[in-house]
Coordinates of C-alpha atoms and ligand atoms in Angstrom, one line a residue:
X1 CA 0.0 0.0 0.0
X2 CA 1.3 3.4 -0.8
X3 CA 2.4 5.5 2.2
X4 CA -0.1 8.4 2.1
X5 CA -3.4 6.4 2.2
X6 CA -1.8 4.1 4.8
X7 CA -0.9 7.1 6.9
X8 CA -4.4 8.7 6.5
X9 CA -5.9 5.4 7.6
X10 CA -4.1 5.8 10.9
X11 CA -6.0 9.1 11.4
X12 CA -9.4 7.5 11.0
X13 CA -10.1 6.7 14.6
X14 CA -9.6 10.5 15.4
X15 CA -11.6 11.8 12.5
X16 CA -14.1 13.6 14.8
X17 CA -11.4 15.8 16.5
X18 CA -9.6 16.2 13.3
X19 CA -12.7 17.2 11.4
X20 CA -13.6 19.7 14.1
X21 CA -10.1 21.1 13.8
X22 CA -10.6 21.7 10.1
X23 CA -14.0 23.2 10.6
X24 CA -12.8 25.7 13.2
X25 CA -9.8 26.6 11.1
X26 CA -12.1 27.2 8.2
X27 CA -14.4 29.4 10.3
X28 CA -11.3 31.6 11.2
X29 CA -10.3 32.1 7.6
X30 CA -13.9 32.8 6.5
X31 CA -14.5 35.2 9.4
X32 CA -11.4 37.1 8.4
X33 CA -12.6 37.4 4.8
X34 CA -16.0 38.4 5.9
X35 CA -14.6 41.0 8.3
X36 CA -12.5 42.6 5.6
X37 CA -15.4 42.5 3.1
X38 CA -18.0 43.9 5.4
X39 CA -15.6 46.6 6.7
X40 CA -14.8 47.7 3.1
X41 CA -18.4 47.8 2.1
X42 CA -19.4 49.6 5.3
X43 CA -16.8 52.4 4.8
X44 CA -17.7 52.8 1.2
X45 CA -21.5 52.8 1.9
X46 CA -21.1 55.3 4.7
X47 CA -19.0 57.6 2.5
X48 CA -21.6 57.3 -0.3
X49 CA -24.5 58.0 2.1
X50 CA -22.6 61.0 3.5
X51 CA -21.8 62.4 0.0
X52 CA -25.5 62.5 -0.9
X53 CA -26.6 63.5 2.6
X54 CA -28.6 60.4 3.0
X55 CA -29.0 58.1 6.0
X56 CA -28.3 54.5 6.4
X57 CA -28.7 51.8 9.1
X58 CA -25.2 51.5 10.4
X59 CA -26.0 49.4 13.5
X60 CA -26.3 46.1 11.7
X61 CA -23.0 46.2 9.7
X62 CA -21.2 47.6 12.8
X63 CA -22.5 44.6 14.8
X64 CA -21.5 42.2 12.1
X65 CA -18.0 43.7 12.0
X66 CA -17.7 43.2 15.8
X67 CA -19.1 39.7 15.5
X68 CA -16.6 38.7 12.8
X69 CA -13.7 40.2 14.7
X70 CA -14.7 38.2 17.8
X71 CA -15.2 35.1 15.8
X72 CA -11.8 35.5 14.2
X73 CA -10.0 36.0 17.5
X74 CA -12.0 33.5 19.5
X75 CA -11.8 31.1 16.6
X76 CA -8.0 31.3 16.5
X77 CA -7.8 30.3 20.1
X78 CA -10.3 27.5 19.6
X79 CA -8.5 26.3 16.5
X80 CA -5.2 25.9 18.5
X81 CA -7.1 24.2 21.2
X82 CA -8.9 21.7 19.0
X83 CA -6.1 21.0 16.5
X84 CA -3.7 20.4 19.3
X85 CA -6.1 18.2 21.2
X86 CA -6.5 16.2 18.0
X87 CA -2.8 16.1 17.5
X88 CA -2.0 14.9 21.0
X89 CA -4.7 12.2 20.9
X90 CA -3.4 11.0 17.6
X91 CA 0.2 11.1 18.9
X92 CA -0.4 9.1 22.0
X93 CA -2.4 6.5 19.9
X94 CA 0.4 6.4 17.4
X95 CA 3.0 5.7 19.9
X96 CA 1.0 2.8 21.4
X97 CA 0.3 1.5 17.8
X98 CA 4.1 1.6 17.0
X99 CA 5.0 -0.1 20.3
X100 CA 2.4 -2.8 19.8
X101 CA 3.9 -3.5 16.4
X102 CA 7.5 -3.4 17.5
X103 CA 7.1 -5.5 20.7
X104 CA 6.5 -8.8 19.0
X105 CA 9.7 -8.2 17.0
X106 CA 11.9 -7.8 20.0
X107 CA 14.6 -8.9 20.4
X108 CA 15.4 -11.1 17.4
X109 CA 13.5 -9.1 14.8
X110 CA 15.1 -5.8 15.9
X111 CA 18.7 -6.9 15.8
X112 CA 19.2 -5.1 12.5
X113 CA 18.4 -1.7 14.1
X114 CA 20.7 0.1 16.5
X115 CA 19.1 1.5 19.7
X116 CA 19.7 5.1 18.8
X117 CA 18.1 4.5 15.4
X118 CA 15.0 2.9 17.0
X119 CA 14.8 5.7 19.5
X120 CA 14.7 8.3 16.8
X121 CA 12.0 6.3 14.9
X122 CA 9.9 6.2 18.1
X123 CA 10.6 9.9 18.9
X124 CA 11.3 12.2 16.0
X125 CA 9.7 10.2 13.2
X126 CA 6.5 9.8 15.0
X127 CA 6.4 13.5 15.7
X128 CA 6.9 14.1 12.0
X129 CA 3.9 11.9 11.2
X130 CA 2.0 14.2 13.3
X131 CA 2.8 17.1 11.0
X132 CA 0.7 15.5 8.4
X133 CA -2.5 16.5 10.1
X134 CA -1.6 19.8 11.7
X135 CA 0.7 21.2 8.9
X136 CA -0.5 19.4 5.8
X137 CA -4.1 18.1 6.0
X138 CA -5.7 21.0 7.9
X139 CA -4.2 23.8 5.6
X140 CA -5.1 21.8 2.5
X141 CA -8.7 21.3 3.5
X142 CA -9.1 24.9 4.6
X143 CA -7.4 26.1 1.4
X144 CA -9.7 24.1 -1.0
X145 CA -12.9 24.9 0.8
X146 CA -12.2 28.6 1.4
X147 CA -11.0 29.1 -2.2
X148 CA -14.2 27.6 -3.6
X149 CA -16.3 29.7 -1.3
X150 CA -14.4 32.9 -2.3
X151 CA -15.0 31.9 -5.9
X152 CA -18.7 31.4 -5.4
X153 CA -19.0 34.8 -3.6
X154 CA -17.0 36.8 -6.2
X155 CA -18.8 35.0 -9.1
X156 CA -22.1 36.6 -8.0
X157 CA -20.5 40.0 -8.9
X158 CA -18.2 39.0 -11.8
X159 CA -17.2 35.6 -13.1
X160 CA -14.0 37.1 -14.6
X161 CA -13.0 38.5 -11.2
X162 CA -13.8 35.2 -9.5
X163 CA -11.8 33.2 -12.1
X164 CA -8.7 35.4 -11.9
X165 CA -8.8 35.1 -8.1
X166 CA -9.1 31.3 -8.3
X167 CA -6.3 31.1 -10.8
X168 CA -4.0 33.1 -8.5
X169 CA -5.1 31.1 -5.5
X170 CA -4.2 27.9 -7.4
X171 CA -0.8 29.5 -8.4
X172 CA 0.1 30.5 -4.8
X173 CA -1.6 27.5 -3.2
X174 CA -0.7 24.7 -5.6
X175 CA 1.8 25.5 -8.3
X176 CA 4.3 27.3 -6.1
X177 CA 4.2 24.8 -3.2
X178 CA 4.5 21.9 -5.6
X179 CA 7.7 23.4 -7.1
X180 CA 8.9 23.9 -3.5
X181 CA 8.0 20.3 -2.7
X182 CA 10.0 19.0 -5.7
X183 CA 12.9 21.2 -4.7
X184 CA 12.6 20.1 -1.0
X185 CA 12.0 16.4 -1.5
X186 CA 15.6 15.5 -1.6
X187 CA 16.9 17.7 1.2
X188 CA 13.8 16.8 3.2
X189 CA 14.5 13.1 3.0
X190 CA 18.1 13.7 3.6
X191 CA 17.3 15.8 6.6
X192 CA 15.4 13.0 8.3
X193 CA 18.2 10.5 7.6
X194 CA 20.9 13.0 8.7
X195 CA 19.2 13.8 12.0
X196 CA 18.6 10.2 12.7
X197 CA 22.3 9.4 11.9
X198 CA 23.4 12.2 14.2
X199 CA 21.2 11.1 17.0
X200 CA 22.6 7.6 16.6
X201 CA 26.2 8.8 16.7
X202 CA 25.5 10.9 19.8
X203 CA 23.8 8.0 21.7
X204 CA 26.5 5.7 20.6
X205 CA 29.2 8.2 21.7
X206 CA 27.6 8.7 25.1
X207 CA 27.1 5.1 25.8
X208 CA 30.6 4.1 24.7
X209 CA 32.3 7.1 26.2
X210 CA 34.4 4.9 28.5
X211 CA 35.7 2.8 25.6
X212 CA 36.3 5.8 23.3
X213 CA 38.4 7.5 26.0
X214 CA 40.3 4.3 26.8
X215 CA 41.2 3.7 23.2
X216 CA 42.0 7.3 22.5
X217 CA 39.2 7.4 19.8
X218 CA 37.2 10.2 21.4
X219 CA 38.5 12.8 19.0
X220 CA 37.8 10.8 15.9
X221 CA 34.3 10.1 17.1
X222 CA 33.8 13.8 17.8
X223 CA 35.0 14.7 14.3
X224 CA 32.7 12.2 12.8
X225 CA 29.8 13.6 14.8
X226 CA 30.8 17.1 13.8
X227 CA 30.6 16.1 10.1
X228 CA 27.2 14.7 10.5
X229 CA 26.1 17.8 12.3
X230 CA 27.4 20.0 9.5
X231 CA 25.6 17.9 6.9
X232 CA 22.4 18.3 8.9
X233 CA 22.9 22.1 9.1
X234 CA 23.5 22.3 5.4
X235 CA 20.3 20.5 4.6
X236 CA 18.4 22.7 7.1
X237 CA 19.8 25.8 5.4
X238 CA 18.7 24.5 2.0
X239 CA 15.2 23.9 3.3
X240 CA 15.1 27.4 4.8
X241 CA 16.2 28.9 1.5
X242 CA 13.5 27.1 -0.4
X243 CA 10.9 28.2 2.2
X244 CA 12.1 31.8 2.0
X245 CA 12.0 32.0 -1.8
X246 CA 8.6 30.5 -1.9
X247 CA 7.2 32.8 0.7
X248 CA 8.6 35.8 -1.2
X249 CA 7.1 34.6 -4.5
X250 CA 3.7 34.0 -2.9
X251 CA 3.8 37.5 -1.4
X252 CA 4.4 39.0 -4.8
X253 CA 1.6 36.9 -6.4
X254 CA -0.9 37.9 -3.7
X255 CA -0.2 41.6 -4.2
X256 CA -0.4 41.2 -8.0
X257 CA -3.7 39.5 -7.7
X258 CA -5.1 42.3 -5.5
X259 CA -3.8 44.8 -8.0
X260 CA -5.4 43.1 -10.9
X261 CA -8.7 42.8 -9.0
X262 CA -8.6 46.5 -8.4
X263 CA -8.0 47.3 -12.1
X264 CA -10.7 44.9 -13.2
X265 CA -13.0 46.2 -10.5
X266 CA -12.6 49.8 -11.7
X267 CA -13.4 48.7 -15.3
X268 CA -16.5 46.8 -14.0
X269 CA -17.7 49.9 -12.0
X270 CA -17.3 52.0 -15.2
X271 CA -19.4 49.5 -17.1
X272 CA -21.9 49.6 -14.3
X273 CA -21.6 45.9 -13.7
X274 CA -20.6 46.4 -10.1
X275 CA -21.9 49.1 -7.7
X276 CA -19.2 51.6 -6.5
X277 CA -19.9 50.8 -2.9
X278 CA -19.2 47.1 -3.5
X279 CA -15.7 47.6 -5.0
X280 CA -13.7 47.9 -1.8
X281 CA -15.5 44.9 -0.5
X282 CA -14.6 42.8 -3.5
X283 CA -10.9 43.9 -3.4
X284 CA -10.7 43.1 0.3
X285 CA -12.3 39.7 -0.1
X286 CA -9.7 38.9 -2.8
X287 CA -7.0 40.0 -0.4
X288 CA -8.5 38.0 2.5
X289 CA -8.9 34.8 0.4
X290 CA -5.1 34.4 0.2
X291 CA -5.0 33.8 3.9
X292 CA -6.7 30.5 3.2
X293 CA -3.7 29.3 1.1
X294 CA -1.0 31.0 3.0
X295 CA 0.1 27.8 4.8
X296 CA 0.2 25.6 1.8
X297 CA 3.8 26.1 0.7
X298 CA 4.9 25.0 4.2
X299 CA 2.4 22.1 4.1
X300 CA 4.0 20.7 1.0
X301 CA 7.4 21.0 2.5
X302 CA 6.4 19.1 5.5
X303 CA 4.8 16.5 3.3
X304 CA 8.3 15.3 2.0
X305 CA 9.6 15.2 5.5
X306 CA 6.5 13.3 6.8
X307 CA 6.6 10.7 4.0
X308 CA 10.3 10.0 4.6
X309 CA 9.5 9.5 8.3
X310 CA 6.5 7.3 7.4
X311 CA 8.7 5.2 5.3
X312 CA 11.1 4.6 8.2
X313 CA 8.3 3.8 10.6
X314 CA 6.6 1.4 8.1
X315 CA 9.9 -0.4 7.4
X316 CA 10.1 -1.3 11.1
X317 CA 6.4 -2.2 11.3
X318 CA 6.6 -4.4 8.2
X319 CA 9.5 -6.5 9.5
X320 CA 8.0 -10.0 9.8
X321 CA 8.0 -11.2 13.4
X322 CA 10.7 -13.9 13.9
X323 CA 8.1 -16.1 15.7
X324 CA 4.5 -15.9 14.7
X325 CA 1.9 -16.5 17.4
X326 CA -0.7 -19.2 16.7
X327 CA -4.2 -17.8 16.0
X328 CA -5.7 -19.9 18.8
X329 CA -5.2 -19.6 22.5
X330 CA -2.4 -21.6 24.0
X331 CA -3.2 -25.2 25.1
X332 CA -3.1 -26.2 28.8
X333 CA 0.1 -28.2 29.2
X334 CA -0.2 -31.4 31.4
X335 CA 2.9 -30.3 33.3
X336 CA 6.0 -28.2 32.8
X337 CA 8.1 -31.0 31.4
X338 CA 10.1 -30.0 28.2
X339 CA 11.2 -32.4 25.4
X340 CA 13.5 -31.6 22.5
X341 CA 13.4 -34.0 19.6
X342 CA 15.7 -33.5 16.6
X343 CA 15.7 -29.7 17.0
X344 CA 17.6 -27.6 14.5
X345 CA 18.1 -23.9 14.1
X346 CA 19.7 -21.6 11.5
X347 CA 20.0 -17.9 11.9
X348 CA 19.8 -17.3 8.2
X349 CA 18.0 -19.6 5.6
X350 CA 21.2 -20.8 4.0
X351 CA 23.6 -20.2 7.0
X352 CA 25.2 -22.9 9.1
X353 CA 23.2 -24.9 11.7
X354 CA 23.6 -23.1 15.0
X355 CA 21.7 -26.1 16.6
X356 CA 21.3 -29.5 15.0
X357 CA 19.6 -32.8 16.1
X358 CA 19.1 -31.6 19.6
X359 CA 17.4 -34.3 21.8
X360 CA 17.0 -33.3 25.4
X361 CA 14.5 -34.2 28.2
X362 CA 13.6 -31.8 31.0
X363 CA 10.8 -33.5 33.0
X364 CA 9.3 -31.5 35.8
X365 CA 11.8 -31.0 38.7
X366 CA 14.8 -32.2 36.8
X367 CA 18.1 -30.3 36.9
X368 CA 20.1 -30.4 33.7
X369 CA 23.4 -28.6 33.0
X370 CA 24.4 -27.8 29.5
X371 CA 28.1 -27.2 29.1
X372 CA 30.3 -26.4 26.2
X373 CA 32.6 -23.8 24.8
X374 CA 31.5 -20.3 23.6
X375 CA 29.6 -20.6 20.4
X376 CA 28.4 -24.1 21.1
X377 CA 24.8 -23.1 20.8
X378 CA 23.8 -22.8 24.5
X379 CA 22.1 -19.4 24.3
X380 CA 20.4 -20.3 21.1
X381 CA 18.7 -23.1 22.9
X382 CA 17.2 -20.6 25.4
X383 CA 16.1 -18.3 22.7
X384 CA 14.0 -21.2 21.3
X385 CA 12.4 -21.9 24.7
X386 CA 11.3 -18.3 25.3
X387 CA 10.0 -18.1 21.7
X388 CA 12.4 -15.4 20.6
X389 CA 13.4 -17.6 17.6
X390 CA 11.6 -20.3 15.7
X391 CA 13.3 -23.7 15.3
X392 CA 13.5 -25.1 11.8
X393 CA 13.5 -28.9 12.2
X394 CA 12.2 -31.3 14.9
X395 CA 10.0 -30.2 17.7
X396 CA 10.0 -29.0 21.3
X397 CA 7.1 -30.0 23.5
X398 CA 5.9 -28.5 26.7
X399 CA 3.6 -30.7 28.8
X400 CA 2.8 -32.7 25.6
X401 CA 2.1 -29.8 23.3
X402 CA 4.4 -28.4 20.6
X403 CA 5.9 -25.0 21.4
X404 CA 4.5 -23.8 18.1
X405 CA 1.0 -24.0 19.6
X406 CA 1.8 -21.7 22.5
X407 CA 1.7 -17.9 22.3
X408 CA 5.1 -16.4 23.1
X409 CA 3.8 -14.5 26.1
X410 CA 2.3 -17.7 27.6
X411 CA 5.6 -19.6 27.1
X412 CA 7.5 -16.8 28.7
X413 CA 5.2 -16.9 31.7
X414 CA 6.2 -20.5 32.3
X415 CA 9.9 -19.8 32.1
X416 CA 12.2 -17.6 34.2
X417 CA 15.5 -16.7 32.5
X418 CA 18.6 -15.1 33.8
X419 CA 20.5 -14.2 30.5
X420 CA 24.2 -13.8 30.2
X421 CA 23.9 -10.1 30.3
X422 CA 20.9 -9.3 32.4
X423 CA 19.4 -5.8 32.2
X424 CA 18.6 -3.7 35.2
X425 CA 16.4 -0.7 34.9
X426 CA 17.5 2.7 36.2
X427 CA 15.3 2.4 39.2
X428 CA 15.7 1.1 42.8
X429 CA 16.7 -2.4 43.7
X430 CA 13.2 -3.1 44.9
X431 CA 11.6 -1.8 41.7
X432 CA 13.9 -4.0 39.7
X433 CA 13.0 -7.0 41.7
X434 CA 9.2 -6.3 41.7
X435 CA 9.2 -6.4 38.0
X436 CA 9.1 -10.2 38.3
X437 CA 6.3 -10.3 40.8
X438 CA 4.7 -6.9 41.4
X439 CA 2.9 -8.0 44.6
X440 CA 5.8 -9.6 46.4
X441 CA 6.3 -8.4 50.0
X442 CA 9.6 -7.8 51.8
X443 CA 9.8 -11.3 53.2
X444 CA 9.6 -12.9 49.7
X445 CA 12.0 -10.3 48.3
X446 CA 14.5 -11.0 51.0
X447 CA 14.2 -14.8 50.6
X448 CA 14.9 -14.5 46.9
X449 CA 17.8 -12.2 47.5
X450 CA 19.3 -14.5 50.2
X451 CA 19.0 -17.5 47.8
X452 CA 20.8 -15.5 45.2
X453 CA 23.5 -14.6 47.8
X454 CA 22.9 -10.9 47.3
X455 CA 20.9 -9.9 50.3
X456 CA 23.9 -8.8 52.4
X457 CA 25.3 -6.7 49.6
X458 CA 21.9 -5.0 49.1
X459 CA 21.3 -4.5 52.8
X460 CA 24.7 -2.7 53.0
X461 CA 23.8 -0.2 50.3
X462 CA 23.1 3.4 51.6
X463 CA 19.4 3.0 51.3
X464 CA 19.2 -0.7 51.3
X465 CA 16.6 -2.1 48.9
X466 CA 15.5 1.4 48.0
X467 CA 18.9 2.4 46.6
X468 CA 19.0 3.3 42.9
X469 CA 21.1 0.9 40.8
X470 CA 22.0 3.5 38.1
X471 CA 21.7 3.2 34.4
X472 CA 21.8 -0.5 33.5
X473 CA 22.9 -1.2 37.0
X474 CA 26.1 0.8 36.7
X475 CA 26.3 1.4 40.5
X476 CA 26.7 -2.3 41.1
X477 CA 29.5 -4.7 40.2
X478 CA 29.0 -7.2 37.3
X479 CA 28.7 -10.1 39.8
X480 CA 26.1 -8.1 41.8
X481 CA 24.0 -7.3 38.8
X482 CA 24.0 -11.0 37.9
X483 CA 23.0 -12.1 41.4
X484 CA 20.3 -9.4 41.5
X485 CA 19.0 -10.7 38.3
X486 CA 19.0 -14.3 39.7
X487 CA 17.0 -13.0 42.7
X488 CA 14.5 -11.4 40.3
X489 CA 14.2 -14.7 38.4
X490 CA 13.6 -16.6 41.6
X491 CA 10.8 -14.2 42.6
X492 CA 9.0 -14.9 39.4
X493 CA 7.1 -18.1 40.2
X494 CA 7.7 -19.9 37.0
X495 CA 8.0 -23.7 37.0
X496 CA 11.1 -23.6 34.7
X497 CA 14.2 -21.7 35.6
X498 CA 17.0 -21.1 33.1
X499 CA 20.3 -19.7 34.3
X500 CA 22.8 -18.7 31.7
X501 CA 26.3 -18.5 33.2
X502 CA 25.0 -17.5 36.7
X503 CA 28.4 -17.7 38.4
X504 CA 30.4 -15.8 35.8
X505 CA 32.9 -13.5 37.5
X506 CA 32.6 -15.0 41.0
X507 CA 35.4 -16.6 42.9
X508 CA 35.3 -20.3 43.5
X509 CA 34.0 -20.1 47.1
X510 CA 31.2 -17.7 46.3
X511 CA 30.4 -19.7 43.2
X512 CA 29.9 -22.9 45.3
X513 CA 27.9 -21.1 47.9
X514 CA 25.6 -19.6 45.3
X515 CA 25.1 -23.0 43.5
X516 CA 24.3 -24.6 46.8
X517 CA 21.7 -22.0 47.8
X518 CA 20.2 -22.0 44.3
X519 CA 19.8 -25.7 44.2
X520 CA 18.1 -25.6 47.6
X521 CA 15.8 -22.7 46.6
X522 CA 14.7 -24.4 43.3
X523 CA 14.1 -27.9 44.5
X524 CA 10.5 -27.9 43.1
X525 CA 11.4 -26.3 39.8
X526 CA 12.9 -27.6 36.6
X527 CA 16.4 -26.1 36.3
X528 CA 18.4 -25.6 33.2
X529 CA 21.8 -24.4 34.0
X530 CA 24.0 -23.2 31.1
X531 CA 27.7 -22.8 31.9
X532 CA 31.2 -23.3 30.8
X533 CA 32.3 -23.6 34.4
X534 CA 32.4 -27.0 35.8
X535 CA 31.6 -26.7 39.5
X536 CA 28.6 -28.3 41.3
X537 CA 27.8 -30.4 38.3
X538 CA 27.8 -33.6 40.4
X539 CA 24.6 -32.1 42.0
X540 CA 22.8 -32.1 38.6
X541 CA 20.6 -35.0 37.4
X542 CA 22.1 -34.8 33.9
X543 CA 24.9 -33.0 32.1
X544 CA 24.8 -32.4 28.4
X545 CA 28.0 -31.5 26.6
X546 CA 27.5 -29.3 23.5
X547 CA 29.9 -28.6 20.7
X548 CA 29.2 -27.0 17.3
X549 CA 25.5 -26.9 17.9
X550 CA 25.2 -30.6 18.8
X551 CA 24.9 -32.5 22.0
X552 CA 27.9 -34.8 21.9
X553 CA 27.6 -36.4 25.3
X554 CA 24.8 -36.8 27.9
X555 CA 24.7 -38.5 31.3
X556 CA 25.2 -37.9 35.0
X557 CA 28.5 -36.4 36.2
X558 CA 29.5 -39.8 37.6
X559 CA 28.7 -41.6 34.3
X560 CA 30.5 -39.1 32.2
X561 CA 33.6 -39.2 34.5
X562 CA 33.7 -43.0 34.2
X563 CA 34.2 -43.2 30.5
X564 CA 36.8 -41.7 28.2
X565 CA 34.7 -38.7 27.6
X566 CA 35.1 -35.1 26.4
X567 CA 33.6 -34.1 29.7
X568 CA 36.4 -35.9 31.6
X569 CA 39.0 -34.1 29.5
X570 CA 37.3 -30.8 30.2
X571 CA 37.1 -31.5 33.9
X572 CA 40.8 -32.2 33.9
X573 CA 41.6 -28.9 32.3
X574 CA 38.9 -26.5 33.5
X575 CA 37.5 -27.6 36.8
X576 CA 38.5 -25.3 39.7
X577 CA 40.7 -27.0 42.2
X578 CA 38.7 -27.6 45.4
Ligands
ADP601 P1 26.8 -20.1 23.2 O1 25.7 -19.5 24.0 O2 27.1 -21.5 23.5 O3 28.1 -19.2 23.3 P2 25.3 -19.2 20.9 O4 24.0 -20.0 21.0 O5 25.4 -17.8 21.3 O6 26.4 -20.1 21.6 O7 25.8 -19.3 19.4 C1 25.7 -20.5 18.6 C2 26.1 -20.2 17.2 O8 25.1 -19.3 16.6 C3 27.4 -19.4 17.0 O9 28.0 -19.9 15.9 C4 27.0 -18.0 16.8 O10 27.9 -17.3 16.0 C5 25.6 -18.1 16.1 N1 24.7 -17.0 16.5 C6 24.3 -16.7 17.8 N2 23.5 -15.7 17.8 C7 23.4 -15.3 16.5 C8 22.6 -14.3 15.8 N3 21.8 -13.4 16.5 N4 22.7 -14.1 14.5 C9 23.5 -15.0 13.8 N5 24.2 -16.0 14.3 C10 24.2 -16.2 15.7

């Protein structure tokens, strides 16, 4: 579907407010035209009456002038109020619409976009879409209707006058702006791209400030950002030049039109086709009619800008979700047992198999460790379970039903995951924990924190559980962030718990203590432990050794240690000395 109708469709739910906005704007323009016209006629009629010593009823026109003046001023206020109300309603709806479309894509479908780029699509691009109503649709509707009304009014006096006026209105309102639009399309599109690239560079620079400083690359990054900023300014200058020239040209055209109307009017008065007292009114109505098209050049300029922003928004929206939810509600699984049979995954259709022929059983309450070097496919396995990615071959079953029959959200409700790099929000410790279980009381919170061996660290913070963790948990150490994330996962009462490298960065003693308390705290849950460290594995029901996307060995710690296994070799090399 082309972009403009698709955009306009987004406005449909707000058509009442938007229509009202157009109506009020139209009333303002018409009131202004009427004010000028009646005032012109009134002065001329009074002068004419005075010249012949006659009398006329001046109360009615005087009241009309006052009424139109009030209507114009009050209308302007109302116009701002209504159009902004419409805009804000549309804007908030649009953000929710965008979020609802983007959410199912996260995280796998969004890996092609950088965070600054997405941020700019959510912020600036959506604001630009908003311009379509306020700065394009309203002025256009007002222009067309008011031009036709002016034509109808003038045609009652002289068709030629009405036609000349309409021609000039079309020139100022359509031909000039279209030229400007053509001139502005390229810099307009470039402007959106450039401002998005600049935002990206700035966000990237701020987030990576530490690395840039450490590698002495700050100056180069600064120069790069500076270049982008100059490119943006150049485009903005070009857009301003176009806007300036068009505005000057339309001023000249307007005055030319008024001048022509005066000449023609004088001729018509001479030919007695128009009464003398009507002449000032007609000239002033011609002048006033240009107010209706005054905003069109700007409207066309915004159109280029808005359509470029719409393209960027629709590109994100149209990204196919990596995992499609089934149309029906999720089935009720018998239990929380998981089975993998011949599961295979590729990240690209013709790429290498990241997982191949995976067979694995995780009946309820079982503890299984998956070990293997980096790149073996351990994290890929998790992304299948939480439905961030779709498997290509084989099947995974939960309580007897294929994972494909579950909605992603329902799957994720059953599973609590601590990823390798857990994210903490820039909020208090408590708020970060409550994310997993909003109703949890202090007793449950502390129990989870104790099981994750983080309670003492948290209690020692200046404000205990109410201390802020900083952006992404910067005020805590890497090990603390991980243990806080474990506490959060424990708080979520899901039957399956997946821990990806939970003890990374901990010394051997803390690692052992954490594993002990975790095993005790999760005795009634299924536990999938992913690690390349080899401690506490004798406490697991099964250990699966992965390499190159396959499970190459399975068995208990004791079984695997008995044979001439890869696991035994790994133990000999990697296991921490007791
Ligand atoms: P592990 O968790 O054991 O370190 P991963 O599951 O992260 O291993 O990776 C398994 C394989 O899949 C690796 O070869 C890796 O390069 C590839 N891979 C992982 N994530 C992606 C991704 N988002 N896009 C493409 N390939 C990926």
